[in-house]
Amino acid sequence: MSQDEKRRFDPHRPGVDYGVLDELIGYGLRRAQIRMTEAFDAQLGGLGVTTQRFSALVLIASNPGLKQTELASLMGIARSGALAITRALIAQGLIKQHPAPGDARAQALFLSPLGEVKLPQIVDLVRAHDRELVRGFSAAEVETLKSLLERIQT
């Protein structure tokens, strides 16, 4: 067994009693998220795009000048996590940062010219990935799932 196979998440290993976990919505959502992330990484990992980097790119593109602290808050992550994500995106040449107007300590984030070219391509890949995840669902089931997830979020 390879190291990757050992690390791969197995939500229902035969012979393992998962007890109350199988009854819990949160555990089911977490298992689904892990599977979705694995599929996302398989499709986009070669581009250096993770789910968090993708989210950050979209938020920065949609909100030019967003501060790193605001990005962290919007993504529900620590400021140090947002810093790591922005450093990675800068290293990839997808975003740039400038001192925020009126706050020299804060960094305002923008897509770079390369980011402006690459983001639509990445969005197309992510949309294809998303469609693949719900391939066996009807349009009505997809809408129901989105609606139910929205209710949990709020």
Tab-separated table of N, CA, C and O in Angstrom, residues 78 117 130 152:
chain	number	residue	atom	x	y	z
A	78	ALA	N	-7.879	32.016	10.280
A	78	ALA	CA	-6.997	32.902	11.047
A	78	ALA	C	-6.242	33.828	10.099
A	78	ALA	O	-6.036	33.503	8.924
A	117	VAL	N	-5.936	36.667	-16.218
A	117	VAL	CA	-6.004	35.725	-17.341
A	117	VAL	C	-6.342	34.320	-16.840
A	117	VAL	O	-7.169	33.619	-17.428
A	130	ASP	N	-17.409	20.836	-10.073
A	130	ASP	CA	-18.664	20.923	-9.325
A	130	ASP	C	-19.765	20.111	-10.020
A	130	ASP	O	-20.523	19.393	-9.370
A	152	ILE	N	-28.334	25.487	6.692
A	152	ILE	CA	-27.390	25.113	7.748
A	152	ILE	C	-26.421	26.267	7.994
A	152	ILE	O	-26.087	26.572	9.145
